[in-house]
PDB file of C-alpha atoms in Angstrom:
ATOM      1  CA  MET A 240     -80.412 179.527  31.283  1.00  0.00           C
ATOM      2  CA  ASN A 241     -83.173 177.325  29.900  1.00  0.00           C
ATOM      3  CA  THR A 242     -83.999 179.946  27.262  1.00  0.00           C
ATOM      4  CA  LEU A 243     -80.346 180.096  26.155  1.00  0.00           C
ATOM      5  CA  LEU A 244     -80.161 176.293  25.961  1.00  0.00           C
ATOM      6  CA  VAL A 245     -83.332 176.129  23.855  1.00  0.00           C
ATOM      7  CA  LEU A 246     -81.958 178.830  21.545  1.00  0.00           C
ATOM      8  CA  ILE A 247     -78.680 176.919  21.117  1.00  0.00           C
ATOM      9  CA  VAL A 248     -80.539 173.686  20.361  1.00  0.00           C
ATOM     10  CA  GLU A 249     -82.748 175.439  17.775  1.00  0.00           C
ATOM     11  CA  VAL A 250     -79.746 177.024  16.060  1.00  0.00           C
ATOM     12  CA  LEU A 251     -77.886 173.699  15.955  1.00  0.00           C
ATOM     13  CA  THR A 252     -80.975 171.911  14.607  1.00  0.00           C
ATOM     14  CA  PHE A 253     -81.428 174.545  11.922  1.00  0.00           C
ATOM     15  CA  GLY A 254     -77.759 174.345  10.943  1.00  0.00           C
ATOM     16  CA  ILE A 255     -77.829 170.549  10.733  1.00  0.00           C
ATOM     17  CA  ALA A 256     -80.996 170.652   8.612  1.00  0.00           C
ATOM     18  CA  VAL A 257     -79.486 173.206   6.216  1.00  0.00           C
ATOM     19  CA  ALA A 258     -76.233 171.248   5.912  1.00  0.00           C
ATOM     20  CA  ALA A 259     -78.112 167.995   5.302  1.00  0.00           C
ATOM     21  CA  SER A 260     -80.300 169.652   2.665  1.00  0.00           C
ATOM     22  CA  LEU A 261     -77.282 171.082   0.861  1.00  0.00           C
ATOM     23  CA  ALA A 262     -75.475 167.737   0.974  1.00  0.00           C
ATOM     24  CA  ILE A 263     -78.491 165.829  -0.350  1.00  0.00           C
ATOM     25  CA  THR A 264     -79.006 168.424  -3.112  1.00  0.00           C
ATOM     26  CA  ARG A 265     -75.333 168.209  -4.129  1.00  0.00           C
ATOM     27  CA  LEU A 266     -75.391 164.408  -4.189  1.00  0.00           C
ATOM     28  CA  ALA A 267     -78.605 164.369  -6.229  1.00  0.00           C
ATOM     29  CA  PHE A 268     -77.190 166.936  -8.674  1.00  0.00           C
ATOM     30  CA  ASP A 269     -73.988 164.925  -9.158  1.00  0.00           C
ATOM     31  CA  PHE A 270     -75.945 161.694  -9.543  1.00  0.00           C
ATOM     32  CA  TRP A 271     -78.294 163.038 -12.223  1.00  0.00           C
ATOM     33  CA  SER A 272     -75.438 164.816 -14.000  1.00  0.00           C
ATOM     34  CA  VAL A 273     -73.587 161.514 -14.358  1.00  0.00           C
ATOM     35  CA  ARG A 274     -76.750 159.735 -15.535  1.00  0.00           C
ATOM     36  CA  ARG A 275     -77.436 162.469 -18.078  1.00  0.00           C
ATOM     37  CA  ARG A 276     -73.895 162.326 -19.431  1.00  0.00           C
ATOM     38  CA  MET A 277     -74.007 158.557 -19.715  1.00  0.00           C
ATOM     39  CA  ALA A 278     -77.470 158.737 -21.312  1.00  0.00           C
ATOM     40  CA  ILE A 279     -78.862 156.547 -18.519  1.00  0.00           C
ATOM     41  CA  GLY A 280     -82.399 157.264 -17.534  1.00  0.00           C
ATOM     42  CA  VAL A 281     -83.326 158.233 -21.080  1.00  0.00           C
ATOM     43  CA  GLU A 282     -86.270 156.258 -22.356  1.00  0.00           C
ATOM     44  CA  PRO A 283     -85.154 153.393 -24.571  1.00  0.00           C
ATOM     45  CA  GLU A 284     -85.599 153.830 -28.243  1.00  0.00           C
ATOM     46  CA  ALA A 285     -88.871 152.603 -29.632  1.00  0.00           C
ATOM     47  CA  PRO A 286     -88.699 149.659 -31.970  1.00  0.00           C
ATOM     48  CA  ALA A 287     -88.892 150.256 -35.676  1.00  0.00           C
ATOM     49  CA  SER A 288     -92.564 149.381 -35.817  1.00  0.00           C
ATOM     50  CA  ALA A 289     -93.601 151.649 -32.938  1.00  0.00           C
ATOM     51  CA  GLY A 290     -93.747 154.773 -35.083  1.00  0.00           C
ATOM     52  CA  LEU A 291     -95.367 153.021 -38.033  1.00  0.00           C
ATOM     53  CA  LEU A 292     -98.010 150.655 -36.689  1.00  0.00           C
ATOM     54  CA  LYS A 293    -100.573 152.796 -34.905  1.00  0.00           C
ATOM     55  CA  GLU A 294    -104.225 152.517 -34.146  1.00  0.00           C
ATOM     56  CA  ARG A 295    -106.349 154.234 -36.762  1.00  0.00           C
ATOM     57  CA  THR A 296    -109.671 154.203 -34.886  1.00  0.00           C
ATOM     58  CA  VAL A 297    -110.788 155.739 -31.616  1.00  0.00           C
ATOM     59  CA  THR A 298    -111.463 153.007 -29.066  1.00  0.00           C
ATOM     60  CA  ASN A 299    -112.814 155.143 -26.207  1.00  0.00           C
ATOM     61  CA  PRO A 300    -116.664 155.189 -26.340  1.00  0.00           C
ATOM     62  CA  PHE A 301    -116.978 158.823 -25.250  1.00  0.00           C
ATOM     63  CA  LEU A 302    -114.338 160.057 -27.688  1.00  0.00           C
ATOM     64  CA  SER A 303    -115.917 157.958 -30.429  1.00  0.00           C
ATOM     65  CA  TRP A 304    -119.260 159.644 -29.722  1.00  0.00           C
ATOM     66  CA  VAL A 305    -117.582 163.080 -29.808  1.00  0.00           C
ATOM     67  CA  GLN A 306    -115.972 162.238 -33.137  1.00  0.00           C
ATOM     68  CA  SER A 307    -119.281 161.024 -34.617  1.00  0.00           C
ATOM     69  CA  PHE A 308    -121.582 163.864 -33.530  1.00  0.00           C
ATOM     70  CA  THR A 309    -119.399 166.970 -33.797  1.00  0.00           C
ATOM     71  CA  SER A 310    -117.721 168.962 -36.539  1.00  0.00           C
ATOM     72  CA  ILE A 311    -114.906 166.402 -36.929  1.00  0.00           C
ATOM     73  CA  SER A 312    -117.290 163.727 -38.186  1.00  0.00           C
ATOM     74  CA  ASP A 313    -116.227 164.756 -41.696  1.00  0.00           C
ATOM     75  CA  PRO A 314    -112.955 162.934 -42.549  1.00  0.00           C
ATOM     76  CA  VAL A 315    -111.614 165.995 -44.379  1.00  0.00           C
ATOM     77  CA  ASP A 316    -112.118 168.325 -41.413  1.00  0.00           C
ATOM     78  CA  ARG A 317    -110.803 165.692 -39.036  1.00  0.00           C
ATOM     79  CA  GLY A 318    -107.701 165.264 -41.196  1.00  0.00           C
ATOM     80  CA  LYS A 319    -107.012 169.005 -41.172  1.00  0.00           C
ATOM     81  CA  LEU A 320    -107.387 169.158 -37.400  1.00  0.00           C
ATOM     82  CA  GLN A 321    -105.228 166.062 -37.008  1.00  0.00           C
ATOM     83  CA  LYS A 322    -102.469 167.697 -39.057  1.00  0.00           C
ATOM     84  CA  THR A 323    -102.673 170.891 -36.988  1.00  0.00           C
ATOM     85  CA  LEU A 324    -102.465 168.935 -33.742  1.00  0.00           C
ATOM     86  CA  SER A 325     -99.627 166.845 -35.150  1.00  0.00           C
ATOM     87  CA  LEU A 326     -97.612 170.013 -35.749  1.00  0.00           C
ATOM     88  CA  ALA A 327     -98.092 170.792 -32.045  1.00  0.00           C
ATOM     89  CA  GLY A 328     -96.877 167.335 -31.032  1.00  0.00           C
ATOM     90  CA  PHE A 329    -100.249 165.611 -30.467  1.00  0.00           C
ATOM     91  CA  GLU A 330    -100.104 162.653 -32.836  1.00  0.00           C
ATOM     92  CA  SER A 331    -102.595 160.294 -31.225  1.00  0.00           C
ATOM     93  CA  VAL A 332    -105.583 159.250 -33.314  1.00  0.00           C
ATOM     94  CA  SER A 333    -107.788 160.414 -30.425  1.00  0.00           C
ATOM     95  CA  ALA A 334    -106.250 163.905 -30.376  1.00  0.00           C
ATOM     96  CA  PRO A 335    -108.966 165.594 -32.522  1.00  0.00           C
ATOM     97  CA  ALA A 336    -111.761 164.162 -30.367  1.00  0.00           C
ATOM     98  CA  ILE A 337    -109.967 165.152 -27.156  1.00  0.00           C
ATOM     99  CA  TYR A 338    -109.372 168.651 -28.532  1.00  0.00           C
ATOM    100  CA  VAL A 339    -113.030 169.128 -29.457  1.00  0.00           C
ATOM    101  CA  ALA A 340    -114.204 167.705 -26.120  1.00  0.00           C
ATOM    102  CA  VAL A 341    -111.895 170.006 -24.148  1.00  0.00           C
ATOM    103  CA  ARG A 342    -112.828 173.026 -26.222  1.00  0.00           C
ATOM    104  CA  TYR A 343    -116.574 172.639 -25.897  1.00  0.00           C
ATOM    105  CA  GLY A 344    -116.231 171.479 -22.302  1.00  0.00           C
ATOM    106  CA  LEU A 345    -114.452 174.706 -21.396  1.00  0.00           C
ATOM    107  CA  ALA A 346    -116.885 176.820 -23.438  1.00  0.00           C
ATOM    108  CA  ILE A 347    -119.840 175.334 -21.557  1.00  0.00           C
ATOM    109  CA  GLY A 348    -118.239 174.611 -18.207  1.00  0.00           C
ATOM    110  CA  LEU A 349    -116.611 177.979 -17.491  1.00  0.00           C
ATOM    111  CA  PRO A 350    -119.871 180.019 -17.729  1.00  0.00           C
ATOM    112  CA  PHE A 351    -121.764 177.444 -15.662  1.00  0.00           C
ATOM    113  CA  CYS A 352    -119.047 177.427 -13.008  1.00  0.00           C
ATOM    114  CA  PHE A 353    -119.155 181.218 -12.888  1.00  0.00           C
ATOM    115  CA  ILE A 354    -122.945 181.284 -12.585  1.00  0.00           C
ATOM    116  CA  PHE A 355    -122.834 178.624  -9.858  1.00  0.00           C
ATOM    117  CA  ALA A 356    -120.110 180.535  -8.005  1.00  0.00           C
ATOM    118  CA  GLN A 357    -122.268 183.667  -8.026  1.00  0.00           C
ATOM    119  CA  ARG A 358    -124.822 181.864  -5.884  1.00  0.00           C
ATOM    120  CA  LEU A 359    -122.205 181.366  -3.168  1.00  0.00           C
ATOM    121  CA  VAL A 360    -121.008 184.974  -2.862  1.00  0.00           C
ATOM    122  CA  ALA A 361    -122.640 187.648  -0.755  1.00  0.00           C
ATOM    123  CA  LYS A 362    -123.266 190.102  -3.630  1.00  0.00           C
ATOM    124  CA  PRO A 363    -123.691 188.133  -6.855  1.00  0.00           C
ATOM    125  CA  ALA A 364    -123.556 189.798 -10.246  1.00  0.00           C
ATOM    126  CA  THR A 365    -126.911 190.211 -11.930  1.00  0.00           C
ATOM    127  CA  GLY A 366    -128.374 191.417 -15.182  1.00  0.00           C
ATOM    128  CA  SER A 367    -126.096 192.504 -18.010  1.00  0.00           C
ATOM    129  CA  GLY A 368    -122.933 192.108 -15.929  1.00  0.00           C
ATOM    130  CA  LEU A 369    -123.608 188.407 -15.369  1.00  0.00           C
ATOM    131  CA  VAL A 370    -124.351 187.848 -19.055  1.00  0.00           C
ATOM    132  CA  PHE A 371    -121.277 189.822 -20.154  1.00  0.00           C
ATOM    133  CA  VAL A 372    -118.868 187.842 -17.947  1.00  0.00           C
ATOM    134  CA  ALA A 373    -120.485 184.557 -19.012  1.00  0.00           C
ATOM    135  CA  LEU A 374    -120.023 185.474 -22.691  1.00  0.00           C
ATOM    136  CA  ILE A 375    -116.386 186.376 -22.077  1.00  0.00           C
ATOM    137  CA  LEU A 376    -115.791 183.001 -20.417  1.00  0.00           C
ATOM    138  CA  LEU A 377    -117.531 181.296 -23.323  1.00  0.00           C
ATOM    139  CA  VAL A 378    -115.220 183.000 -25.823  1.00  0.00           C
ATOM    140  CA  LEU A 379    -112.173 182.156 -23.701  1.00  0.00           C
ATOM    141  CA  GLY A 380    -113.217 178.517 -23.607  1.00  0.00           C
ATOM    142  CA  LEU A 381    -113.440 178.411 -27.401  1.00  0.00           C
ATOM    143  CA  VAL A 382    -110.339 180.460 -28.173  1.00  0.00           C
ATOM    144  CA  GLY A 383    -108.048 179.209 -25.388  1.00  0.00           C
ATOM    145  CA  PRO A 384    -107.374 175.661 -26.697  1.00  0.00           C
ATOM    146  CA  ALA A 385    -106.827 176.924 -30.248  1.00  0.00           C
ATOM    147  CA  THR A 386    -104.356 179.527 -28.995  1.00  0.00           C
ATOM    148  CA  PHE A 387    -102.546 176.918 -26.906  1.00  0.00           C
ATOM    149  CA  VAL A 388    -102.206 174.570 -29.893  1.00  0.00           C
ATOM    150  CA  SER A 389    -100.953 177.388 -32.140  1.00  0.00           C
ATOM    151  CA  GLN A 390     -98.344 178.524 -29.631  1.00  0.00           C
ATOM    152  CA  ARG A 391     -97.198 174.959 -29.012  1.00  0.00           C
ATOM    153  CA  ALA A 392     -96.853 174.363 -32.769  1.00  0.00           C
ATOM    154  CA  ALA A 393     -94.865 177.585 -33.161  1.00  0.00           C
ATOM    155  CA  ALA A 394     -92.602 176.633 -30.237  1.00  0.00           C
ATOM    156  CA  ARG A 395     -92.039 173.169 -31.708  1.00  0.00           C
ATOM    157  CA  LYS A 396     -91.179 174.661 -35.098  1.00  0.00           C
ATOM    158  CA  THR A 397     -88.700 177.068 -33.513  1.00  0.00           C
ATOM    159  CA  ALA A 398     -87.119 174.231 -31.534  1.00  0.00           C
ATOM    160  CA  LEU A 399     -86.719 172.150 -34.703  1.00  0.00           C
ATOM    161  CA  GLU A 400     -85.091 175.084 -36.498  1.00  0.00           C
ATOM    162  CA  ASN A 401     -82.636 175.524 -33.630  1.00  0.00           C
ATOM    163  CA  GLU A 402     -81.839 171.813 -33.286  1.00  0.00           C
ATOM    164  CA  PHE A 403     -81.455 170.977 -36.960  1.00  0.00           C
ATOM    165  CA  PRO A 404     -78.020 172.635 -37.593  1.00  0.00           C
ATOM    166  CA  ASP A 405     -76.406 170.601 -34.789  1.00  0.00           C
ATOM    167  CA  ALA A 406     -77.923 167.400 -36.154  1.00  0.00           C
ATOM    168  CA  LEU A 407     -76.720 168.314 -39.648  1.00  0.00           C
ATOM    169  CA  ASP A 408     -73.139 168.828 -38.475  1.00  0.00           C
ATOM    170  CA  LEU A 409     -73.180 165.448 -36.772  1.00  0.00           C
ATOM    171  CA  MET A 410     -74.627 163.845 -39.898  1.00  0.00           C
ATOM    172  CA  VAL A 411     -71.779 165.292 -41.948  1.00  0.00           C
ATOM    173  CA  VAL A 412     -69.309 163.673 -39.555  1.00  0.00           C
ATOM    174  CA  CYS A 413     -71.117 160.327 -39.807  1.00  0.00           C
ATOM    175  CA  VAL A 414     -71.200 160.404 -43.621  1.00  0.00           C
ATOM    176  CA  ASP A 415     -67.530 161.382 -43.796  1.00  0.00           C
ATOM    177  CA  ALA A 416     -66.772 158.423 -41.524  1.00  0.00           C
ATOM    178  CA  GLY A 417     -68.228 156.070 -44.141  1.00  0.00           C
ATOM    179  CA  LEU A 418     -71.813 155.548 -42.970  1.00  0.00           C
ATOM    180  CA  GLY A 419     -74.718 155.547 -45.392  1.00  0.00           C
ATOM    181  CA  LEU A 420     -77.623 157.931 -45.093  1.00  0.00           C
ATOM    182  CA  GLU A 421     -79.881 155.490 -43.222  1.00  0.00           C
ATOM    183  CA  SER A 422     -77.101 154.493 -40.826  1.00  0.00           C
ATOM    184  CA  ALA A 423     -76.189 158.150 -40.326  1.00  0.00           C
ATOM    185  CA  LEU A 424     -79.791 158.982 -39.410  1.00  0.00           C
ATOM    186  CA  ILE A 425     -79.865 156.183 -36.839  1.00  0.00           C
ATOM    187  CA  ARG A 426     -76.500 157.209 -35.383  1.00  0.00           C
ATOM    188  CA  VAL A 427     -77.542 160.849 -35.153  1.00  0.00           C
ATOM    189  CA  CYS A 428     -80.731 159.814 -33.336  1.00  0.00           C
ATOM    190  CA  GLN A 429     -78.696 157.868 -30.802  1.00  0.00           C
ATOM    191  CA  GLU A 430     -76.226 160.674 -30.168  1.00  0.00           C
ATOM    192  CA  ILE A 431     -78.516 163.704 -29.970  1.00  0.00           C
ATOM    193  CA  GLY A 432     -81.622 162.016 -28.580  1.00  0.00           C
ATOM    194  CA  PRO A 433     -81.189 163.215 -24.962  1.00  0.00           C
ATOM    195  CA  SER A 434     -80.523 166.866 -25.903  1.00  0.00           C
ATOM    196  CA  HIS A 435     -82.396 167.280 -29.229  1.00  0.00           C
ATOM    197  CA  ARG A 436     -85.475 165.159 -28.789  1.00  0.00           C
ATOM    198  CA  ARG A 437     -87.651 166.739 -31.491  1.00  0.00           C
ATOM    199  CA  ILE A 438     -85.244 166.520 -34.413  1.00  0.00           C
ATOM    200  CA  ALA A 439     -84.170 163.061 -33.224  1.00  0.00           C
ATOM    201  CA  ALA A 440     -87.800 161.954 -33.323  1.00  0.00           C
ATOM    202  CA  GLU A 441     -88.161 163.210 -36.898  1.00  0.00           C
ATOM    203  CA  PHE A 442     -84.989 161.417 -38.006  1.00  0.00           C
ATOM    204  CA  ARG A 443     -86.083 158.258 -36.195  1.00  0.00           C
ATOM    205  CA  ARG A 444     -89.421 158.357 -37.984  1.00  0.00           C
ATOM    206  CA  ALA A 445     -87.698 158.605 -41.371  1.00  0.00           C
ATOM    207  CA  SER A 446     -85.245 155.808 -40.554  1.00  0.00           C
ATOM    208  CA  ASP A 447     -88.077 153.574 -39.320  1.00  0.00           C
ATOM    209  CA  GLU A 448     -90.000 154.103 -42.546  1.00  0.00           C
ATOM    210  CA  MET A 449     -86.908 153.281 -44.599  1.00  0.00           C
ATOM    211  CA  SER A 450     -86.317 150.145 -42.526  1.00  0.00           C
ATOM    212  CA  ALA A 451     -89.936 149.133 -43.099  1.00  0.00           C
ATOM    213  CA  GLY A 452     -89.376 149.209 -46.863  1.00  0.00           C
ATOM    214  CA  ARG A 453     -90.534 152.664 -47.855  1.00  0.00           C
ATOM    215  CA  ALA A 454     -88.590 154.449 -50.556  1.00  0.00           C
ATOM    216  CA  ARG A 455     -85.978 156.885 -49.313  1.00  0.00           C
ATOM    217  CA  ALA A 456     -87.460 159.829 -51.211  1.00  0.00           C
ATOM    218  CA  ASP A 457     -90.965 159.139 -49.872  1.00  0.00           C
ATOM    219  CA  ALA A 458     -89.705 158.760 -46.289  1.00  0.00           C
ATOM    220  CA  LEU A 459     -87.783 162.022 -46.496  1.00  0.00           C
ATOM    221  CA  ARG A 460     -90.763 163.861 -47.999  1.00  0.00           C
ATOM    222  CA  SER A 461     -92.958 162.506 -45.212  1.00  0.00           C
ATOM    223  CA  MET A 462     -90.486 163.817 -42.651  1.00  0.00           C
ATOM    224  CA  ALA A 463     -90.509 167.268 -44.248  1.00  0.00           C
ATOM    225  CA  ASP A 464     -94.323 167.346 -44.412  1.00  0.00           C
ATOM    226  CA  HIS A 465     -94.589 166.297 -40.791  1.00  0.00           C
ATOM    227  CA  ALA A 466     -92.060 168.845 -39.504  1.00  0.00           C
ATOM    228  CA  GLN A 467     -93.172 171.846 -41.622  1.00  0.00           C
ATOM    229  CA  VAL A 468     -89.768 173.514 -41.168  1.00  0.00           C
ATOM    230  CA  GLU A 469     -88.295 175.456 -44.078  1.00  0.00           C
ATOM    231  CA  SER A 470     -84.683 174.412 -43.511  1.00  0.00           C
ATOM    232  CA  LEU A 471     -85.637 170.754 -43.157  1.00  0.00           C
ATOM    233  CA  THR A 472     -87.756 170.933 -46.307  1.00  0.00           C
ATOM    234  CA  SER A 473     -84.805 172.381 -48.237  1.00  0.00           C
ATOM    235  CA  PHE A 474     -82.557 169.672 -46.806  1.00  0.00           C
ATOM    236  CA  VAL A 475     -84.931 166.920 -47.961  1.00  0.00           C
ATOM    237  CA  ALA A 476     -85.249 168.424 -51.448  1.00  0.00           C
ATOM    238  CA  LEU A 477     -81.464 168.637 -51.694  1.00  0.00           C
ATOM    239  CA  LEU A 478     -81.009 165.003 -50.637  1.00  0.00           C
ATOM    240  CA  ILE A 479     -83.579 163.783 -53.163  1.00  0.00           C
ATOM    241  CA  GLN A 480     -81.944 165.802 -55.935  1.00  0.00           C
ATOM    242  CA  THR A 481     -78.504 164.528 -54.893  1.00  0.00           C
ATOM    243  CA  GLU A 482     -79.690 160.932 -55.072  1.00  0.00           C
ATOM    244  CA  ALA A 483     -81.267 161.518 -58.471  1.00  0.00           C
ATOM    245  CA  LEU A 484     -78.120 163.113 -59.922  1.00  0.00           C
ATOM    246  CA  GLY A 485     -75.635 160.755 -58.250  1.00  0.00           C
ATOM    247  CA  VAL A 486     -73.682 163.523 -56.484  1.00  0.00           C
ATOM    248  CA  SER A 487     -71.646 162.809 -53.351  1.00  0.00           C
ATOM    249  CA  VAL A 488     -73.855 163.016 -50.267  1.00  0.00           C
ATOM    250  CA  GLY A 489     -70.980 164.106 -48.030  1.00  0.00           C
ATOM    251  CA  GLN A 490     -70.052 167.057 -50.210  1.00  0.00           C
ATOM    252  CA  THR A 491     -73.715 168.042 -50.479  1.00  0.00           C
ATOM    253  CA  LEU A 492     -74.158 167.947 -46.712  1.00  0.00           C
ATOM    254  CA  ARG A 493     -71.008 170.005 -46.107  1.00  0.00           C
ATOM    255  CA  THR A 494     -72.176 172.668 -48.571  1.00  0.00           C
ATOM    256  CA  PHE A 495     -75.653 172.763 -47.083  1.00  0.00           C
ATOM    257  CA  GLY A 496     -74.199 172.912 -43.562  1.00  0.00           C
ATOM    258  CA  SER A 497     -72.093 175.956 -44.423  1.00  0.00           C
ATOM    259  CA  GLU A 498     -75.128 177.643 -45.940  1.00  0.00           C
ATOM    260  CA  MET A 499     -77.118 176.851 -42.814  1.00  0.00           C
ATOM    261  CA  ARG A 500     -74.487 178.489 -40.635  1.00  0.00           C
ATOM    262  CA  GLU A 501     -74.532 181.590 -42.831  1.00  0.00           C
ATOM    263  CA  THR A 502     -78.323 181.642 -42.648  1.00  0.00           C
ATOM    264  CA  ARG A 503     -78.230 181.448 -38.847  1.00  0.00           C
ATOM    265  CA  LEU A 504     -75.691 184.295 -38.775  1.00  0.00           C
ATOM    266  CA  LEU A 505     -77.881 186.446 -41.016  1.00  0.00           C
ATOM    267  CA  ARG A 506     -80.938 185.656 -38.916  1.00  0.00           C
ATOM    268  CA  GLY A 507     -79.064 186.690 -35.777  1.00  0.00           C
ATOM    269  CA  GLU A 508     -77.926 189.936 -37.400  1.00  0.00           C
ATOM    270  CA  GLU A 509     -81.504 190.622 -38.473  1.00  0.00           C
ATOM    271  CA  LYS A 510     -82.744 190.211 -34.912  1.00  0.00           C
ATOM    272  CA  ALA A 511     -79.944 192.442 -33.642  1.00  0.00           C
ATOM    273  CA  LEU A 512     -80.862 195.192 -36.116  1.00  0.00           C
ATOM    274  CA  ARG A 513     -84.466 195.060 -34.921  1.00  0.00           C
ATOM    275  CA  ILE A 514     -83.460 196.014 -31.386  1.00  0.00           C
ATOM    276  CA  PRO A 515     -83.216 199.826 -31.979  1.00  0.00           C
ATOM    277  CA  VAL A 516     -86.671 199.835 -33.537  1.00  0.00           C
ATOM    278  CA  LEU A 517     -88.141 197.801 -30.691  1.00  0.00           C
ATOM    279  CA  MET A 518     -86.473 200.051 -28.118  1.00  0.00           C
ATOM    280  CA  THR A 519     -88.277 203.069 -29.560  1.00  0.00           C
ATOM    281  CA  LEU A 520     -91.586 202.074 -27.978  1.00  0.00           C
ATOM    282  CA  PRO A 521     -90.380 201.930 -24.343  1.00  0.00           C
ATOM    283  CA  LEU A 522     -88.259 205.028 -24.892  1.00  0.00           C
ATOM    284  CA  VAL A 523     -91.200 207.062 -26.190  1.00  0.00           C
ATOM    285  CA  GLY A 524     -93.798 205.587 -23.877  1.00  0.00           C
ATOM    286  CA  CYS A 525     -91.886 205.352 -20.589  1.00  0.00           C
ATOM    287  CA  ILE A 526     -88.598 207.264 -20.533  1.00  0.00           C
ATOM    288  CA  LEU A 527     -89.432 210.335 -22.652  1.00  0.00           C
ATOM    289  CA  PRO A 528     -92.423 211.459 -20.526  1.00  0.00           C
ATOM    290  CA  VAL A 529     -90.298 211.289 -17.378  1.00  0.00           C
ATOM    291  CA  ILE A 530     -87.530 213.359 -18.985  1.00  0.00           C
ATOM    292  CA  MET A 531     -90.001 215.937 -20.312  1.00  0.00           C
ATOM    293  CA  THR A 532     -91.671 216.184 -16.915  1.00  0.00           C
ATOM    294  CA  SER A 533     -88.379 216.641 -15.065  1.00  0.00           C
ATOM    295  CA  VAL A 534     -87.243 219.299 -17.565  1.00  0.00           C
ATOM    296  CA  LEU A 535     -90.482 221.282 -17.863  1.00  0.00           C
ATOM    297  CA  LEU A 536     -91.832 221.038 -14.322  1.00  0.00           C
ATOM    298  CA  PRO A 537     -89.539 223.683 -12.704  1.00  0.00           C
ATOM    299  CA  PRO A 538     -90.302 226.355 -15.358  1.00  0.00           C
ATOM    300  CA  MET A 539     -94.000 225.595 -15.054  1.00  0.00           C
ATOM    301  CA  ILE A 540     -93.829 226.062 -11.283  1.00  0.00           C
ATOM    302  CA  ASP A 541     -92.041 229.414 -11.775  1.00  0.00           C
ATOM    303  CA  VAL A 542     -94.707 230.498 -14.258  1.00  0.00           C
ATOM    304  CA  VAL A 543     -97.499 229.620 -11.846  1.00  0.00           C
ATOM    305  CA  ARG A 544     -95.815 231.351  -8.912  1.00  0.00           C
ATOM    306  CA  THR A 545     -94.442 234.486 -10.654  1.00  0.00           C
ATOM    307  CA  LEU A 546     -95.840 235.161 -14.120  1.00  0.00           C
ATOM    308  CA  LEU A 547     -99.518 234.453 -13.518  1.00  0.00           C
ATOM    309  CA  PRO A 548     -99.805 236.790 -10.465  1.00  0.00           C
ATOM    310  CA  MET A 549     -98.056 239.560 -12.449  1.00  0.00           C
ATOM    311  CA  LEU A 550    -100.471 239.155 -15.333  1.00  0.00           C
ATOM    312  CA  THR A 551    -103.426 239.478 -13.009  1.00  0.00           C
ATOM    313  CA  GLY A 552    -102.010 242.635 -11.391  1.00  0.00           C
ATOM    314  CA  ARG A 553    -100.867 240.976  -8.224  1.00  0.00           C
ATOM    315  CA  HIS A 554     -97.312 240.880  -6.953  1.00  0.00           C
ATOM    316  CA  PRO A 555     -95.851 237.682  -5.593  1.00  0.00           C
TER     317      PRO A 555
END
């Protein structure tokens, strides 16, 4: 009787815990869905000077030492690395020094950690094996951060390419409603900020520079250079040419938007046509050997059991 009572209590406790967890999860999901729709909980927009007035020197003593006594001491090399890191989303003035410190720290730290760990195991690696693994860890420490930055930059570029058409359509609506280009950029940033953060940040940067007094053409060119996206570069060139010729901005944006949609359709068709070619590798490498084995294995068994004994003068 006591065992049955304990079992009933455990089942009821488990059921209450599951029901409470589901209820709390549902309430939290509804709460955050409402906040996301109302754009509450999104970080407030930075003031106009936040993206323009930045520190230009490294204040950390260690990072300053790294910048002075490593390969980035040359301003030209440091500028190239800064641009590469900026494409990956690391825009701090300390980013090159942090990158170099992490890279060399991993290149030196991983082999030392491996060598130290070998002293704690029962059968440590010795001789050429120890040196080979240490060299591999050294190469991984040097190549790993560079690979991470490259992949992050490629992912950011792809995200900008995917987000830009939606922002362009919204900009067309804003211009048709009577807003100027600067006001349209600000409005687009406000509307798509929660869902399209990267393209909103680029538009906000351009609008901040225009508000600070920079020429429209220079601000747009700076945005294109910072993003390094082909569609955005074409968009900036078209806007500058439109302003120079005095053509309607709304009509220009509608034409460019239709071309962008056609380009996205063609890009999707191109990826779809690549699927048969990409499927050839798994078909040849994985499926075809199984089919050939299942087809040829029975005749091979018959040959081994019947034909080979007959050829040697023996009867099965």
